[in-house]
Coordinates of C-alpha atoms (C1' of nucleotides) in Angstrom, one line a residue:
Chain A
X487 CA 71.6 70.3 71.9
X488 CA 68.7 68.3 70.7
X489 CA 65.9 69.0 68.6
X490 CA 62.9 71.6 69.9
X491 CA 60.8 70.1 72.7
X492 CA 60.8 67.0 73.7
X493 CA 58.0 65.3 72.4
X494 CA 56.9 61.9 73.3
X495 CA 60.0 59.9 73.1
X496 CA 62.6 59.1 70.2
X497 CA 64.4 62.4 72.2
X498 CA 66.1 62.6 68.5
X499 CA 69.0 60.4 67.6
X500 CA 68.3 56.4 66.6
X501 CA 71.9 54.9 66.6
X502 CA 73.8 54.7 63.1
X503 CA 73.6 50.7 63.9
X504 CA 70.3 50.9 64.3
X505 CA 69.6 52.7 61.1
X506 CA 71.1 50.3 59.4
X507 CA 69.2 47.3 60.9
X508 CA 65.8 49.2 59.5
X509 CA 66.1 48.2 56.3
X510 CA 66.1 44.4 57.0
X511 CA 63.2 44.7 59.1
X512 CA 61.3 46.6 56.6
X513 CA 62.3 44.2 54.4
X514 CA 61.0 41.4 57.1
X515 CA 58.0 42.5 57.1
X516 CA 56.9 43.6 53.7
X517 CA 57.3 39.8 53.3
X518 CA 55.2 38.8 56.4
X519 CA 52.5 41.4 55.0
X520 CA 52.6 39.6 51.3
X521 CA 52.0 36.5 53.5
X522 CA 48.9 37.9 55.1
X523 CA 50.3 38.2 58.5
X524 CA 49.2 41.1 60.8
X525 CA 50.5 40.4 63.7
X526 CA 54.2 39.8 64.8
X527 CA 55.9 38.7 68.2
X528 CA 59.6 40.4 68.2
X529 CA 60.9 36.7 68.6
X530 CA 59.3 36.3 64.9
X531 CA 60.3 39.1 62.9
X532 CA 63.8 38.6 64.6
X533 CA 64.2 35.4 63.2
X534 CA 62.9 36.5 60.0
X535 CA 65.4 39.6 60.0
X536 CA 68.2 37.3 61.3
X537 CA 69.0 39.3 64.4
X538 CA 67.7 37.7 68.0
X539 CA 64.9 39.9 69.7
X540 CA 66.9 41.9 72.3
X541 CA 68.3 43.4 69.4
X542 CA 65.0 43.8 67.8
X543 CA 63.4 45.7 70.8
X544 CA 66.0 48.3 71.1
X545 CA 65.6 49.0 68.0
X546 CA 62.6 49.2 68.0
X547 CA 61.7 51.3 71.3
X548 CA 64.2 53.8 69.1
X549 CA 61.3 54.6 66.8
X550 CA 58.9 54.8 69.6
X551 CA 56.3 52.5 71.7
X552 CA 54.8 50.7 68.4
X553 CA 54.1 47.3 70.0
X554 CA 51.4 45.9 72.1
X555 CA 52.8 43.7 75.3
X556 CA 51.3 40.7 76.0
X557 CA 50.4 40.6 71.6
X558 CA 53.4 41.8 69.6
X559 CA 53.2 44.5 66.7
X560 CA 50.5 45.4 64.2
X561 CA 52.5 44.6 60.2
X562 CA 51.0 47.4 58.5
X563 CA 51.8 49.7 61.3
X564 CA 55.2 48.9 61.9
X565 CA 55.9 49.2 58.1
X566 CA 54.7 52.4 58.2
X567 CA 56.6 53.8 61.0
X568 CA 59.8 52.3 59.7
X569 CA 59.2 53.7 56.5
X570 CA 58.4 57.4 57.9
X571 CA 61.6 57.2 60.2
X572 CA 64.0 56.4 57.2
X573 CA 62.3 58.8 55.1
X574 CA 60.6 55.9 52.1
X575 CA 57.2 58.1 52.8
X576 CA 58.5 60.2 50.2
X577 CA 60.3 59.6 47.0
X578 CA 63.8 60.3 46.1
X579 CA 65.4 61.4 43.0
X580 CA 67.9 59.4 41.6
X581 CA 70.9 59.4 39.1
X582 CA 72.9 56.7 38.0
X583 CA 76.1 57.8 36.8
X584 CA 78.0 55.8 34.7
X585 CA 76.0 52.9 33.2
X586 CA 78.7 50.1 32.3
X587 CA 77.0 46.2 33.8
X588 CA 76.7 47.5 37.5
X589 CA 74.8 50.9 36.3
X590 CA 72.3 48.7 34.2
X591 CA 71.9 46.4 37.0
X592 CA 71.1 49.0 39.3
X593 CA 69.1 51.0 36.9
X594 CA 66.7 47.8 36.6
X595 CA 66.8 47.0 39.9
X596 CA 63.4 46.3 41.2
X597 CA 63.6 47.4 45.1
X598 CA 64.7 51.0 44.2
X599 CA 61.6 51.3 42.7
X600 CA 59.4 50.4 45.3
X601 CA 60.5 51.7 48.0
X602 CA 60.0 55.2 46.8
X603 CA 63.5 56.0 44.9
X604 CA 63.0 57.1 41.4
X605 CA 65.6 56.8 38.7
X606 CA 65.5 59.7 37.1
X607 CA 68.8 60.0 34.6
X608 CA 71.6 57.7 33.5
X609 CA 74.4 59.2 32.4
X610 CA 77.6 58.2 30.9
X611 CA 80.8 59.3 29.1
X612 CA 81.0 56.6 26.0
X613 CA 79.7 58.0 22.8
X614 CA 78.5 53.8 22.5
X615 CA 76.0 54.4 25.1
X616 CA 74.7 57.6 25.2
X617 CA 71.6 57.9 23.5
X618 CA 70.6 54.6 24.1
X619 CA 67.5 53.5 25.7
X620 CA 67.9 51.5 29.4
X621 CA 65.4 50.8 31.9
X622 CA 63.2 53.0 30.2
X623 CA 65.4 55.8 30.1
X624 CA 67.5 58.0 27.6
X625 CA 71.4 57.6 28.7
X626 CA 72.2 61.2 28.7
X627 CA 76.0 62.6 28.3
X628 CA 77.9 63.3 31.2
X629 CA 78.6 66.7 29.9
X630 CA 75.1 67.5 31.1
X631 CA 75.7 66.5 34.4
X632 CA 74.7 69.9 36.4
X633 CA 71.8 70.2 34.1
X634 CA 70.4 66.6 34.2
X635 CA 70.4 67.2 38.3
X636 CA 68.7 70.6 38.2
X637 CA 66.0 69.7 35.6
X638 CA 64.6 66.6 37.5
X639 CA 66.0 67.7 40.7
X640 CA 68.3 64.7 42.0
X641 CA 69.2 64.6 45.4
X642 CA 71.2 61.0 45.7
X643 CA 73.9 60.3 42.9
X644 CA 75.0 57.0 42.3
X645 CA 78.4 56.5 41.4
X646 CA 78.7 53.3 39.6
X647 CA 81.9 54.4 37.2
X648 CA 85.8 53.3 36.8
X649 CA 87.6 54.4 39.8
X650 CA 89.4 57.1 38.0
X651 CA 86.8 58.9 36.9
X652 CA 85.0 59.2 40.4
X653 CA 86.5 61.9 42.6
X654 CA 86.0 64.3 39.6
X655 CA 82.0 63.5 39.1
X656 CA 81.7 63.6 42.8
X657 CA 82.9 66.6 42.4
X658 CA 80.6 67.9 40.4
X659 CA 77.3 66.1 41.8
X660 CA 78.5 67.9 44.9
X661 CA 78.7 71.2 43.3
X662 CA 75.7 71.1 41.8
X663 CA 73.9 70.8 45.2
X664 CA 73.6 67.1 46.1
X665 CA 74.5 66.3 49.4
X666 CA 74.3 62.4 49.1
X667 CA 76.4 59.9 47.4
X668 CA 76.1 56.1 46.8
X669 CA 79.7 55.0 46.0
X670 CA 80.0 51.9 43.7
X671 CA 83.9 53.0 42.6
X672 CA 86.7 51.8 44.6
X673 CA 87.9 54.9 46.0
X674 CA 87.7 56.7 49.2
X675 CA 85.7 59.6 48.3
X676 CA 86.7 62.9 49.9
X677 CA 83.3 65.6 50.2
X678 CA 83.0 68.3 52.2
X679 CA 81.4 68.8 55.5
X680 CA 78.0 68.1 55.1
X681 CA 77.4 65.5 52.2
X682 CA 77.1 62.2 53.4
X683 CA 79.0 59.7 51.2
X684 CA 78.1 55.8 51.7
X685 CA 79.9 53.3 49.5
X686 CA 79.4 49.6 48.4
X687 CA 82.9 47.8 47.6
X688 CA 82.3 44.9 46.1
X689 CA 85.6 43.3 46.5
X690 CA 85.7 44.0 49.9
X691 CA 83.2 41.8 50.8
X692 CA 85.0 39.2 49.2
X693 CA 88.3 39.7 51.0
X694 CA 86.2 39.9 54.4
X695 CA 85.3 36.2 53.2
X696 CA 88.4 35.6 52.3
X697 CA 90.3 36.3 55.8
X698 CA 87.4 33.8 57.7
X699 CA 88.1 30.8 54.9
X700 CA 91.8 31.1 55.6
X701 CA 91.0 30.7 59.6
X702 CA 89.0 28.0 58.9
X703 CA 91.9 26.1 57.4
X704 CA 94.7 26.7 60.0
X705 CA 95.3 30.4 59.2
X706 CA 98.5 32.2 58.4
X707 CA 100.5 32.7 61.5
X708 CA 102.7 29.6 61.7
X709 CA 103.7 28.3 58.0
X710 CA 105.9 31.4 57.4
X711 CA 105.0 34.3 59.4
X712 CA 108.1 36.1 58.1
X713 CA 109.9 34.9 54.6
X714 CA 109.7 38.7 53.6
X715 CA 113.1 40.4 54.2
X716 CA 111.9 43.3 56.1
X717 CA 114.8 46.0 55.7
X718 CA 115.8 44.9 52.1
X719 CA 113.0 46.7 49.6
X720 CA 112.7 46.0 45.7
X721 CA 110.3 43.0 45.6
X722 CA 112.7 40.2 47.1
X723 CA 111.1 37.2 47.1
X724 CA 108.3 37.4 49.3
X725 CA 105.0 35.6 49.3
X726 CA 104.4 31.9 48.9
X727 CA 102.7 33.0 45.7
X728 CA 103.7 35.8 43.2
X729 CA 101.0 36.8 41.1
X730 CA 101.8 37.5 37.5
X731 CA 103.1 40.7 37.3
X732 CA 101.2 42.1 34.2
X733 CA 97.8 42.3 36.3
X734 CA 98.6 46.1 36.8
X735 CA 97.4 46.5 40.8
X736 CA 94.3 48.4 40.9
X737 CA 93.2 51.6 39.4
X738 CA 90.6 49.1 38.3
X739 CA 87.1 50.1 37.3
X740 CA 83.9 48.4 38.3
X741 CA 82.9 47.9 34.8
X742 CA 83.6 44.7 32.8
Chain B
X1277 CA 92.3 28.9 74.2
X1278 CA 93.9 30.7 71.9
X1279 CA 96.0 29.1 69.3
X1280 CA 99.2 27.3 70.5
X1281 CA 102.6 29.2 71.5
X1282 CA 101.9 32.9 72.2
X1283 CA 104.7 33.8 69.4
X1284 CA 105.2 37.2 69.0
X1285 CA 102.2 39.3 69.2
X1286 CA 98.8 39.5 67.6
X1287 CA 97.7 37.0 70.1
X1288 CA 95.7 35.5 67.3
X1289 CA 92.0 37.2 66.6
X1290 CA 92.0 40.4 65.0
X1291 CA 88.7 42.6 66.2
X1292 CA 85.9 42.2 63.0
X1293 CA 85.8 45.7 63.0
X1294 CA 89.6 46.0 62.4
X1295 CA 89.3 42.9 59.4
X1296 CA 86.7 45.0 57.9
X1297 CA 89.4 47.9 57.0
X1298 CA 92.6 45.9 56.0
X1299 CA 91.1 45.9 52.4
X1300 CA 90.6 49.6 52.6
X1301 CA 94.1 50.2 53.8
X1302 CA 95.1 47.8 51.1
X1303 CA 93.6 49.7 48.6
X1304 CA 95.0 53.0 49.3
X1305 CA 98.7 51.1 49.7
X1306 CA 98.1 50.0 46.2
X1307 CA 97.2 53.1 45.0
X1308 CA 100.6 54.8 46.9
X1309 CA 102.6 52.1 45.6
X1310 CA 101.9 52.7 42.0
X1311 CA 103.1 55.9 42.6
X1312 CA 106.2 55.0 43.7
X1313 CA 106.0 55.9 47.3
X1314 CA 107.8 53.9 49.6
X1315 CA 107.6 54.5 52.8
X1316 CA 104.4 56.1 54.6
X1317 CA 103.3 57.4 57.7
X1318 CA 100.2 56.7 59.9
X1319 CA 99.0 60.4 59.3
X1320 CA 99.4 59.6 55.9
X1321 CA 98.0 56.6 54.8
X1322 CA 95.1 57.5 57.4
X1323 CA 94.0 60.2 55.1
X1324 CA 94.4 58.1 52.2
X1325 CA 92.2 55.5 53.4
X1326 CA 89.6 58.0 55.1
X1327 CA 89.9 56.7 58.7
X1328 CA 92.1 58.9 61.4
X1329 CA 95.4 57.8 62.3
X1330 CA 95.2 56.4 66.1
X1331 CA 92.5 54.0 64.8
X1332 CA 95.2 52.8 61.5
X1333 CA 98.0 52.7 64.3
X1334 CA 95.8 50.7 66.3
X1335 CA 94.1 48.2 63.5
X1336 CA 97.9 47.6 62.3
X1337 CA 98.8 47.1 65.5
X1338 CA 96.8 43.4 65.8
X1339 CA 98.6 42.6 63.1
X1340 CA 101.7 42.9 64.6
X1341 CA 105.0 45.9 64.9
X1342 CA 105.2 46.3 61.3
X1343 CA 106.3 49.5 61.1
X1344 CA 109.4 52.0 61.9
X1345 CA 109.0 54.6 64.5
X1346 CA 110.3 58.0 63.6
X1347 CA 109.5 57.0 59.6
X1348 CA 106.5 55.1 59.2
X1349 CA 105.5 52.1 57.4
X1350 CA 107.4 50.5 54.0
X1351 CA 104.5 50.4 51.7
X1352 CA 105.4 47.4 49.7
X1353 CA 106.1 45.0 52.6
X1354 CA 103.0 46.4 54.9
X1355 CA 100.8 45.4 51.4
X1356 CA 102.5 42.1 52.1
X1357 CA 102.0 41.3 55.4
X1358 CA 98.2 42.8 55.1
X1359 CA 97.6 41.0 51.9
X1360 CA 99.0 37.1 54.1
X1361 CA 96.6 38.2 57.1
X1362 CA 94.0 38.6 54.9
X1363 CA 94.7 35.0 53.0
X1364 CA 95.0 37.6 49.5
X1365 CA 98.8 35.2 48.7
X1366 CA 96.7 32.5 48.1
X1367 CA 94.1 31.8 45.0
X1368 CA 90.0 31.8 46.0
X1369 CA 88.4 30.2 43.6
X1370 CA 84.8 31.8 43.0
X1371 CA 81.9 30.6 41.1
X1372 CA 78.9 33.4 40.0
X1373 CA 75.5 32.1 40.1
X1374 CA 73.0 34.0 38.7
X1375 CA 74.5 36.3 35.4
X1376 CA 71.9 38.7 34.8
X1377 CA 73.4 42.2 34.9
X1378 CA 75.3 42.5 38.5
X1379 CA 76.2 38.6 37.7
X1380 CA 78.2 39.9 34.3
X1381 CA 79.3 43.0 36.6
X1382 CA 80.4 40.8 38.7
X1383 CA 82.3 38.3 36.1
X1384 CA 84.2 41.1 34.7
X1385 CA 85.2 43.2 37.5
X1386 CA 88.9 44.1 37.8
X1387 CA 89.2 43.8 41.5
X1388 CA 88.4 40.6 41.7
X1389 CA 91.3 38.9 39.7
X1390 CA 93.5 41.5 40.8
X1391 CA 93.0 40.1 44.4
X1392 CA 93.2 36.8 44.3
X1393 CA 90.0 35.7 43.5
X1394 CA 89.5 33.4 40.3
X1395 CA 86.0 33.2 38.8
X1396 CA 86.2 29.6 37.7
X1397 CA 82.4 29.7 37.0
X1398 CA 79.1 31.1 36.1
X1399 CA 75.8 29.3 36.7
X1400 CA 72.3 30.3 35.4
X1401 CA 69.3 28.9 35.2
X1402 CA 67.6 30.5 31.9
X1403 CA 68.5 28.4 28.8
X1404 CA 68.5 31.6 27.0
X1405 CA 72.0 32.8 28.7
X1406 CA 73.4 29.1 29.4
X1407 CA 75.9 28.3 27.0
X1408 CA 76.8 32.0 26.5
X1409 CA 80.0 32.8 26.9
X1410 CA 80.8 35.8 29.2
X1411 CA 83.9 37.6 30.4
X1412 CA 85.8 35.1 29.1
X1413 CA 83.9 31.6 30.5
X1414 CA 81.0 29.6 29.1
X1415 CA 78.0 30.0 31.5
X1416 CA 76.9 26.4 32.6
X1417 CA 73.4 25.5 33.6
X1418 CA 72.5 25.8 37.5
X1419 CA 71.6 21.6 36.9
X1420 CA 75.3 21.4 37.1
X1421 CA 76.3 23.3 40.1
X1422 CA 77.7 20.6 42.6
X1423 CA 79.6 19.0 39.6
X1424 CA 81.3 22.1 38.5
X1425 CA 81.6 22.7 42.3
X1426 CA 83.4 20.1 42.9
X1427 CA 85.4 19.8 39.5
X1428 CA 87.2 23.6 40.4
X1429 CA 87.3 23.0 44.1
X1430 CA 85.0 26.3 44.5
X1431 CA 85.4 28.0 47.9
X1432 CA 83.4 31.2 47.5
X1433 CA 80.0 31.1 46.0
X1434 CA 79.0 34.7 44.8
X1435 CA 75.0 34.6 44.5
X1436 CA 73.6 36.9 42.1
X1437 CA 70.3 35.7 41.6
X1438 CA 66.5 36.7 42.1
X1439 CA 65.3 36.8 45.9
X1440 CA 63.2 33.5 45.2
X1441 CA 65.8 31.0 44.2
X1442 CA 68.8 32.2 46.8
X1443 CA 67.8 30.9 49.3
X1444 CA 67.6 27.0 47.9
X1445 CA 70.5 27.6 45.6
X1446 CA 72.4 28.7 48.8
X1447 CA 71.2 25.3 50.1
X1448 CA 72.9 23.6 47.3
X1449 CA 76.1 25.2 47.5
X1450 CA 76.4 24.6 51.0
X1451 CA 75.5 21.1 50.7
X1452 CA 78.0 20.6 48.1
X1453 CA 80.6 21.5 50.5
X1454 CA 80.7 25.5 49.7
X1455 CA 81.9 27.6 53.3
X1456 CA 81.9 30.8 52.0
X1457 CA 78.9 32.7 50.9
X1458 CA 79.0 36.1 49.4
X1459 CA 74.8 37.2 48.8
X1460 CA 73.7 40.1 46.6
X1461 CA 69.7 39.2 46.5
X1462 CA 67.6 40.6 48.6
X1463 CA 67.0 37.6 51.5
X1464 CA 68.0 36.7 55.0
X1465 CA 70.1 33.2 54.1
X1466 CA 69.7 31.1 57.0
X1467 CA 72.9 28.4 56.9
X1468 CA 73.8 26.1 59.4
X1469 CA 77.1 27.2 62.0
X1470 CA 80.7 27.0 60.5
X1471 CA 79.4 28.8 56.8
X1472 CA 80.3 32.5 56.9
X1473 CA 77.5 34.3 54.7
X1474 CA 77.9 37.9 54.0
X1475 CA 75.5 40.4 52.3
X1476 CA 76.0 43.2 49.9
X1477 CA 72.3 45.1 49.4
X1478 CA 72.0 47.8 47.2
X1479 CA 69.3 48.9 48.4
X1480 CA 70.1 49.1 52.1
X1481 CA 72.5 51.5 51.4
X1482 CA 70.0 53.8 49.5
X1483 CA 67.9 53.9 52.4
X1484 CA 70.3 54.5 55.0
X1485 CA 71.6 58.0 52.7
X1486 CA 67.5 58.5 52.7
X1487 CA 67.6 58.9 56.4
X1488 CA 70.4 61.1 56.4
X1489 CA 69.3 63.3 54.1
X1490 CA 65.4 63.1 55.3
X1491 CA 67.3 64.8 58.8
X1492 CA 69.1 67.7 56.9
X1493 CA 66.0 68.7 55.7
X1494 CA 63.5 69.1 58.9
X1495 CA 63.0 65.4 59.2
X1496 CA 60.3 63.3 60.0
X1497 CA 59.2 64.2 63.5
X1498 CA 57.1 67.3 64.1
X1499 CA 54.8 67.4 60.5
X1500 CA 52.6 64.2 60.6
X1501 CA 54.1 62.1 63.0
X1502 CA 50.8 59.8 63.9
X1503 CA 48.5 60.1 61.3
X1504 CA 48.0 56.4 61.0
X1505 CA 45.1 54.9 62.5
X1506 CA 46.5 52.7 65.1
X1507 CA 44.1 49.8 66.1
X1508 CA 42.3 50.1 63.0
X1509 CA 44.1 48.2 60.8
X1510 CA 43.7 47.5 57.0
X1511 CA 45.8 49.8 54.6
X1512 CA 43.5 53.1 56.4
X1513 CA 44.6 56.2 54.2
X1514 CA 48.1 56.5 56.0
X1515 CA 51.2 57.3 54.1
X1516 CA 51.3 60.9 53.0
X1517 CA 52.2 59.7 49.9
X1518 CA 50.5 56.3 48.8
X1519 CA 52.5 53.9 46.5
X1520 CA 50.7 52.7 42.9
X1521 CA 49.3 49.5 44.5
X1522 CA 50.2 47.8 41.2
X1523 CA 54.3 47.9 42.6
X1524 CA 54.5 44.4 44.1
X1525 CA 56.3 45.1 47.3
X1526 CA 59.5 43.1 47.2
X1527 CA 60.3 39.1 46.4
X1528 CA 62.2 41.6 43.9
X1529 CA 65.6 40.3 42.4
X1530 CA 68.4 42.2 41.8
X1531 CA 67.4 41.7 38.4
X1532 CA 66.6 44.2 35.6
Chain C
dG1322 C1' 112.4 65.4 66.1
dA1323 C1' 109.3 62.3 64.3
dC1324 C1' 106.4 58.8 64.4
dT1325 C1' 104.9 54.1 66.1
dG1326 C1' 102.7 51.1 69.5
dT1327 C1' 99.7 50.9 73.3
dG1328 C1' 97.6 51.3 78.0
dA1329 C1' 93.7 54.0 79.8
dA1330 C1' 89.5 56.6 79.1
dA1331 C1' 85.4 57.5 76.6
dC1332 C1' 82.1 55.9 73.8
dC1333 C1' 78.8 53.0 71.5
dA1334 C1' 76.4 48.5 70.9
dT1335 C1' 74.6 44.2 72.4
dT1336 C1' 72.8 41.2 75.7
dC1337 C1' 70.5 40.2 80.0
dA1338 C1' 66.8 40.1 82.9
dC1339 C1' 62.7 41.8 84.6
dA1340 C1' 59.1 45.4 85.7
dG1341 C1' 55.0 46.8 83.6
dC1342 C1' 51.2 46.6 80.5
dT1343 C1' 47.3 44.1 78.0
Chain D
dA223 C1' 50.1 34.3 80.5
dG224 C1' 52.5 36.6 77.1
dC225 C1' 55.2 39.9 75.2
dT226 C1' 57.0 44.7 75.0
dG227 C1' 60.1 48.3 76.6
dT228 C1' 64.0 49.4 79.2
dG229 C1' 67.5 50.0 83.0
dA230 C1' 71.8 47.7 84.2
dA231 C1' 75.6 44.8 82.9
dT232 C1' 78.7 43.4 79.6
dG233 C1' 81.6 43.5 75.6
dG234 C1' 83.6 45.8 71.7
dT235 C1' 85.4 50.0 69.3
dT236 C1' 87.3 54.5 69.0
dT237 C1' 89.9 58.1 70.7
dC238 C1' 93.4 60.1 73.7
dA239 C1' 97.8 60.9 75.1
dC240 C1' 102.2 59.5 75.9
dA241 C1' 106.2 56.3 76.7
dG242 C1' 109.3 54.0 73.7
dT243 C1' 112.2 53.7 69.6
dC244 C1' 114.6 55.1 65.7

DNA sequence: GACTGTGAAACCATTCACAGCT
DNA sequence: AGCTGTGAATGGTTTCACAGTC
């Protein structure tokens, strides 16, 4: 069922694609206001948001008729109608838990700040860091967790902690009644129905990259598509390259 | 045309969608492995990864028939044969530009090393960081980027800088022969064809889990839905909630 | 009996191309 | 004349369901 009556348009439901492509037009266009522009052709802020204009319009025609044929659409408006769709109108409590490099780096990071999500608590488990002052804030202990969120009323953790300590904190972030998650940790999270987990691997990335170089340089396939001894486990001899086997696999944290 | 002889299977071009999970399964065979499992089912290793199992049957299956039916897959030599198709049984070698906090994050995380990936080299351009020595490497100035380029054969640049200078430091690298480009500021890099750039944006993320959570509660919608002046443009008295003026919207870095 | 590998069906996303408005 | 908004066409991804294999 949808929502209540059917209003104008935007009958409820912009595509997970597309709510992901809002961001970068926001983005888009925040720079073409600093640059005094107040009009914009889709062809334009396509470019500018590096998708082509097709694209663009659907997208767009989600939200609702913002444009103006025959002229294009108004800067200010459109950045406010984006913003009020993905909810930047009003401001979000954050915490950042676990405040190793990535935590400090997100805890300073400028574009939280303006666009409406408010760090509110750091925490952390080392004795080393609790207590000390970052981005303007106190780094609480991670014992107080559940009272940190109630106090300033968080409602988006961010997970920015080794891998093995992340199920458990999600966990309790989850208990404690929030119901969304940033993921910096390399784990699959598990949450109940109802939370909405998103997560940022930053190795993933890499591999991603990794897979198109390779491709780019005659790819795997021929050379020797099968020098592993299917059948016969232990280690045998496999790949072309054995990597020194003290770097224990994984488990690994996100923290230097 | 596809590649040469049809060998096998996998008829050469593995869906991006499918690429984009190989380092999830990875991780979860990594994680199985450690504990000493050896064989594992689709149903399984699904769960572990958080996907459902027709779509990890049917991702595995572009690789090619690596599994047993009846029993399942044998974790160490599925890690293999993932690990090949991604190009992980070879070294990358990755150079950092930009060490502010994500850069050191960055520098020191696990998962990179552990993958394959060698951070040969950090660049900045403050005189008050170059020199330093971080995670184990002295950062160079960004004056020297093609030379150190060149002097570790580079193959993935990882830029961590402000939004300002990506986009002409991305420039450089790909002049200097650079294919791969891995982006944490806050920019659309334009590149020309045959460079493979991807993006990691932490605060895209945030504002996709505000959307999801702006919906639980009531959403947008219904409330104030047009209270913006359209036609009249300047600033008007829009938002619901105005911004402090004084918060520069974006050109932000990632940057404490 | 158990579980993989895969066609076929259903679904979602992108692109095309043009009617409709300014 | 110019540009948006959108049906229709295309292409890609996920899910279903089961034949094939161990």
């Amino acid at each position: 069922m949808t929502r209540r009556h059917n209003r104008t348009r935007a009958e409820r439901g912009i595509p997970e694609a597309t709510v992901a492509r809002l961001p970068v037009y926001l983005r888009a266009l925040h720079s073409l206001q600093e640059r005094g522009v107040v009009t914009v052709s889709s062809e334009e802020l396509a470019a500018a948001a590096g998708v082509n204009s097709a694209k663009l319009r659907k997208d767009l025609s989600h939200l609702g008729s913002y444009g103006t044929r025959g002229v294009g659409y108004e800067v200010d408006y459109l950045i406010y109608q984006i913003s009020r769709e993905l909810g930047l109108t009003q401001d979000w409590v954050v915490a950042i838990i676990g405040v190793g490099n990535l935590g400090r780096a997100l805890a300073g990071y400028g574009g939280f700040a303006s666009r409406g999500f408010r760090v509110a608590a750091l925490l952390d488990a080392d004795p080393a860091v609790v207590g000390a002052e970052i981005a303007g804030l106190t780094v609480r202990h991670i014992d107080e967790l559940e009272r940190v969120i109630d106090e300033h009323g968080v409602s988006i953790a961010v997970i920015a902690t080794p891998a093995s300590a992340a199920q458990a904190l999600c966990d309790r972030v989850v208990a404690a009644g929030v119901t969304s998650v940033l993921n910096f940790a390399p784990v699959v999270l598990s949450v109940p129905e109802g939370v909405e987990v998103r997560k940022v691997d930053l190795s993933i990335e890499l591999q991603i990259l990794a897979f198109h170089e390779q491709r780019k340089a005659g790819g795997p396939g021929e050379s020797a598509a099968d020098d592993w001894s299917k059948g016969l486990s232990g280690h045998g001899d496999g790949p072309r390259r054995e990597r020194p086997p003290g770097t224990s696999e994984y488990i690994e944290a996100v923290e230097a």
